[in-house]
Amino acid sequence: MLNHRLNAIVLALGLSVSLPALATNGINLIGFGAESTLMAGADTAFARDTSAPNTNPAGLAQIKGHLFDGFGSLLRTTDLAHEDALNDQHADNRYILLAGGGYAQSLENMPCSAGIGFFIQGGAGAVLKHINTVFGTNDEMSSLFGIAKITPGFGCQITDKLSLGASVSLVYASIEQKFFYDTSNAVFAGYKNEGASAVRFGLKLGTQYKLNDAWTLGASYTEKTELPLTG
């Protein structure tokens, strides 16, 4: 009985301890374009611009007439660094550019709209150009990964409340890596990978259901896309 009580106390104390947690979602951004980003993911239910093929293609049904959107953003890294006994260096790629855009229009004599967009889907990595190595050299350590899409799609108003949509993406991914490539010697082999990439297709399905003027439900399904990088 005493052991059970001690275990319960230890479990309760463990669950009550709050530890810091860090996370990143650089491969799938929270939004695409100003409105999508500021809605922090809520555009799944309220997608209504040319980013809809990449968030919820059912939202294309809300577009009437012709619509063109373009967006761009510049990010600055604040705490991306490498530190060890020989180094204390911030990453050299301090600024990251993201951009995209699209065009959509309603289809004549149909309750549907079609569109196409280009999206920098996301990426991750760091470039450290001047790392002091244990071999007495100064060399580069870097790894960069990125994904971009060209995505056509369509959305149709099935009823006054229900809309459905689908999109197909041409997905391009690439990676570049360097690990002390210029330091290669008899006891150490540096590494460089320039040009590994993959191109694949991906499918997205979406739906939106308008409950009333204040509430809309949305859902989307994205097919798993495998990206075997070669080159």
Coordinates of C-alpha atoms in Angstrom, one line a residue:
M1 CA 0.0 0.0 0.0
L2 CA 2.8 2.4 0.9
N3 CA 4.6 1.7 -2.4
H4 CA 1.4 2.5 -4.3
R5 CA 1.0 5.8 -2.5
L6 CA 4.6 6.7 -3.2
N7 CA 4.2 5.9 -6.8
A8 CA 1.1 8.0 -7.0
I9 CA 2.9 11.0 -5.3
V10 CA 5.9 10.7 -7.7
L11 CA 3.5 10.5 -10.7
A12 CA 1.6 13.6 -9.5
L13 CA 4.8 15.6 -8.9
G14 CA 6.1 14.5 -12.4
L15 CA 2.9 15.7 -14.1
S16 CA 3.0 19.0 -12.2
V17 CA 6.5 19.9 -13.3
S18 CA 6.4 22.4 -16.2
L19 CA 9.4 22.1 -18.6
P20 CA 10.2 24.5 -21.5
A21 CA 9.3 23.2 -24.9
L22 CA 10.5 24.4 -28.3
A23 CA 9.0 23.6 -31.7
T24 CA 9.2 24.5 -35.4
N25 CA 6.8 24.1 -38.3
G26 CA 9.0 25.4 -41.0
I27 CA 8.0 22.7 -43.5
N28 CA 4.3 23.7 -43.4
L29 CA 3.8 27.4 -42.7
I30 CA 0.8 28.6 -40.6
G31 CA -0.5 30.6 -43.5
F32 CA 0.1 31.8 -47.1
G33 CA -0.5 35.5 -47.7
A34 CA -1.3 38.2 -45.3
E35 CA -4.9 37.2 -44.5
S36 CA -4.2 33.5 -44.3
T37 CA -1.2 34.1 -41.9
L38 CA -3.1 36.5 -39.7
M39 CA -5.9 34.0 -39.4
A40 CA -3.4 31.5 -38.0
G41 CA -4.9 28.5 -39.7
A42 CA -8.6 29.5 -39.4
D43 CA -8.6 30.0 -43.2
T44 CA -9.2 26.3 -43.5
A45 CA -12.9 27.3 -42.9
F46 CA -12.6 30.7 -44.4
A47 CA -10.3 30.4 -47.4
R48 CA -11.5 32.9 -49.9
D49 CA -8.4 34.0 -52.0
T50 CA -6.0 32.4 -54.3
S51 CA -4.1 30.7 -51.5
A52 CA -7.2 28.4 -51.2
P53 CA -5.7 25.6 -53.5
N54 CA -2.9 25.2 -50.9
T55 CA -5.1 25.5 -47.7
N56 CA -8.6 24.4 -48.6
P57 CA -9.6 24.3 -52.3
A58 CA -13.3 24.4 -51.4
G59 CA -12.7 28.1 -50.6
L60 CA -12.3 28.8 -54.3
A61 CA -16.1 28.6 -54.7
Q62 CA -16.3 31.9 -52.8
I63 CA -14.4 33.7 -55.5
K64 CA -16.6 35.6 -58.0
G65 CA -15.1 37.1 -61.2
H66 CA -11.4 37.4 -61.5
L67 CA -8.8 37.6 -58.7
F68 CA -5.0 37.9 -58.5
D69 CA -3.0 37.8 -55.3
G70 CA 0.7 38.1 -54.7
F71 CA 2.5 38.1 -51.3
G72 CA 5.9 38.2 -49.9
S73 CA 7.6 38.3 -46.5
L74 CA 11.1 38.7 -45.1
L75 CA 12.0 36.8 -42.0
R76 CA 15.0 37.4 -39.8
T77 CA 16.5 34.7 -37.6
T78 CA 17.2 35.8 -34.0
D79 CA 18.6 32.8 -32.2
L80 CA 20.1 30.4 -34.7
A81 CA 23.7 29.7 -33.7
H82 CA 26.4 27.2 -33.1
E83 CA 28.4 27.1 -29.9
D84 CA 31.2 24.8 -28.7
A85 CA 34.7 25.0 -27.3
L86 CA 36.0 26.6 -30.5
N87 CA 33.0 28.6 -31.7
D88 CA 30.2 31.0 -30.8
Q89 CA 28.7 32.0 -34.1
H90 CA 25.3 33.1 -35.3
A91 CA 24.1 31.7 -38.6
D92 CA 25.1 33.6 -41.7
N93 CA 21.6 33.2 -43.3
R94 CA 20.0 35.8 -41.1
Y95 CA 17.3 36.8 -43.7
I96 CA 14.8 34.4 -45.4
L97 CA 12.5 35.5 -48.2
L98 CA 9.1 33.8 -48.7
A99 CA 6.8 34.6 -51.6
G100 CA 3.9 33.3 -53.6
G101 CA 0.8 34.2 -55.4
G102 CA -2.0 33.0 -57.6
Y103 CA -4.9 33.7 -60.0
A104 CA -8.5 32.4 -59.9
Q105 CA -11.7 33.1 -61.7
S106 CA -15.3 31.9 -61.6
L107 CA -16.4 29.5 -64.4
E108 CA -19.1 30.7 -66.7
N109 CA -22.5 29.0 -66.2
M110 CA -21.2 26.9 -63.4
P111 CA -21.3 27.3 -59.6
C112 CA -17.5 26.7 -59.6
S113 CA -14.2 28.7 -59.6
A114 CA -10.8 27.5 -60.7
G115 CA -7.4 28.8 -59.9
I116 CA -3.6 28.2 -59.8
G117 CA -1.0 29.3 -57.4
F118 CA 2.7 29.2 -56.7
F119 CA 3.8 28.7 -53.1
I120 CA 7.0 28.5 -51.2
Q121 CA 5.8 25.8 -48.9
G122 CA 8.5 26.2 -46.3
G123 CA 12.0 25.1 -45.4
A124 CA 14.6 24.9 -42.7
G125 CA 18.3 25.0 -42.2
A126 CA 21.4 27.1 -41.2
V127 CA 24.5 28.3 -42.9
L128 CA 27.6 28.7 -40.8
K129 CA 30.5 29.7 -43.1
H130 CA 33.3 30.2 -40.6
I131 CA 33.5 27.3 -38.1
N132 CA 36.8 26.6 -36.4
T133 CA 37.6 22.9 -36.6
V134 CA 39.7 20.7 -34.4
F135 CA 42.1 20.3 -37.4
G136 CA 43.0 24.0 -37.2
T137 CA 41.0 25.1 -40.3
N138 CA 38.1 27.4 -40.8
D139 CA 35.3 25.8 -42.8
E140 CA 31.6 25.8 -43.6
M141 CA 28.9 23.7 -41.9
S142 CA 25.5 24.1 -43.5
S143 CA 22.2 22.4 -44.3
L144 CA 19.3 23.9 -46.3
F145 CA 16.1 22.3 -47.2
G146 CA 13.1 23.8 -49.1
I147 CA 9.8 22.9 -50.7
A148 CA 7.9 24.8 -53.4
K149 CA 4.6 24.1 -55.1
I150 CA 2.6 24.9 -58.2
T151 CA -1.0 24.1 -57.4
P152 CA -4.0 24.3 -59.7
G153 CA -7.4 23.5 -58.2
F154 CA -11.2 24.1 -58.3
G155 CA -14.0 24.6 -55.8
C156 CA -17.8 24.2 -56.4
Q157 CA -20.8 25.5 -54.5
I158 CA -22.8 22.3 -54.1
T159 CA -25.7 23.8 -52.1
D160 CA -26.2 27.2 -50.4
K161 CA -24.3 25.9 -47.4
L162 CA -21.9 23.3 -48.8
S163 CA -18.9 23.7 -51.0
L164 CA -16.3 21.1 -52.1
G165 CA -12.9 21.4 -53.8
A166 CA -9.8 19.6 -54.9
S167 CA -6.3 20.6 -56.0
V168 CA -3.2 18.8 -57.4
S169 CA 0.2 20.1 -56.5
L170 CA 3.5 19.7 -58.4
V171 CA 5.9 19.6 -55.5
Y172 CA 9.6 20.4 -55.8
A173 CA 12.0 19.8 -52.9
S174 CA 15.8 20.4 -52.7
I175 CA 18.5 20.1 -50.2
E176 CA 22.1 21.3 -50.0
Q177 CA 24.6 20.3 -47.3
K178 CA 28.2 21.0 -46.5
F179 CA 30.2 19.6 -43.6
F180 CA 33.8 20.8 -43.5
Y181 CA 34.3 19.9 -47.2
D182 CA 37.5 21.9 -47.6
T183 CA 39.0 20.3 -44.5
S184 CA 39.2 16.8 -46.0
N185 CA 42.5 15.0 -45.2
A186 CA 43.9 11.5 -44.6
V187 CA 42.0 11.0 -41.3
F188 CA 38.8 13.1 -42.0
A189 CA 36.5 13.1 -45.0
G190 CA 34.5 16.2 -45.5
Y191 CA 31.1 16.1 -47.1
K192 CA 29.3 18.2 -49.7
N193 CA 25.8 17.6 -51.3
E194 CA 24.8 20.1 -53.9
G195 CA 21.7 19.5 -56.0
A196 CA 19.8 16.7 -54.4
S197 CA 16.1 17.2 -55.3
A198 CA 12.8 15.5 -56.0
V199 CA 9.6 16.3 -58.0
R200 CA 6.3 14.6 -57.0
F201 CA 2.6 15.2 -57.3
G202 CA 0.3 15.7 -54.3
L203 CA -3.5 15.8 -53.9
K204 CA -5.6 17.9 -51.5
L205 CA -9.4 17.7 -50.9
G206 CA -11.4 20.2 -49.1
T207 CA -14.9 21.0 -47.9
Q208 CA -16.6 24.0 -46.2
Y209 CA -20.1 24.0 -44.6
K210 CA -21.7 27.3 -43.6
L211 CA -23.8 26.9 -40.5
N212 CA -24.9 30.5 -40.3
D213 CA -23.6 34.0 -41.0
A214 CA -21.2 33.7 -38.0
W215 CA -20.0 30.1 -38.2
T216 CA -18.4 28.1 -41.0
L217 CA -16.9 24.6 -40.7
G218 CA -14.0 23.6 -42.8
A219 CA -11.8 20.5 -43.3
S220 CA -9.1 19.5 -45.7
Y221 CA -7.2 16.3 -46.4
T222 CA -3.7 16.3 -47.9
E223 CA -2.3 13.2 -49.4
K224 CA 1.1 12.1 -48.1
T225 CA 3.8 13.0 -50.5
E226 CA 7.1 11.1 -50.4
L227 CA 10.2 13.1 -51.5
P228 CA 13.2 10.8 -52.1
L229 CA 15.9 13.4 -52.7
T230 CA 18.5 12.3 -55.2
G231 CA 21.2 14.0 -57.2

